[in-house]
Phi, psi and omega in degrees: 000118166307160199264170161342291226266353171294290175307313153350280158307301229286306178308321161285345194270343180250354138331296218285326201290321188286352170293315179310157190244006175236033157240157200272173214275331171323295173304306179295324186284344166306306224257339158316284167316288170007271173333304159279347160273004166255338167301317185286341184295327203268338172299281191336285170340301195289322164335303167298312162312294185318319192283270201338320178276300178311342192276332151340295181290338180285346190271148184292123180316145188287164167284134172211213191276321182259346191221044200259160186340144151305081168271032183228032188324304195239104178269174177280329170312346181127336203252145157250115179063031172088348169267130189301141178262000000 
């Protein structure tokens, strides 16, 4: 399977060919076809990177030093999460 950035060229390179004023309309309706089955593969691609970065932004940072635990879920005042119960 070709990677992203493969499919890319191979989509620029037939950009560029269907552009020419000497290919035939045959051929260009070839590099056509070509073209939209590598664009929807690369939508899919792209799709997939997204689900992959959101689940990224979604997970919680690990704990460190810069990032230590939540202990003050339930304070003694009364409060839950900074809100009044």
């Amino acid at each position: 399977m070709a990677t992203f950035e493969e499919n890319l060229k191979r989509l620029e390179q037939l950009t560029g060919d269907i552009k020419r004023s000497d290919i035939s309309l045959e051929d260009a309706l070839k590099d056509f076809e070509e073209g939209i089955k590598l664009a929807k593969g690369m939508e899919g691609q792209l799709d997939d990177i997204e689900g992959k970065i959101q689940i990224l932004m979604n997970e919680p940072s690990p704990m460190s030093k810069e990032n230590p635990p939540q202990m003050d879920l339930f304070s003694d005042d009364g409060e839950v999460n900074g809100t009044r119960r």
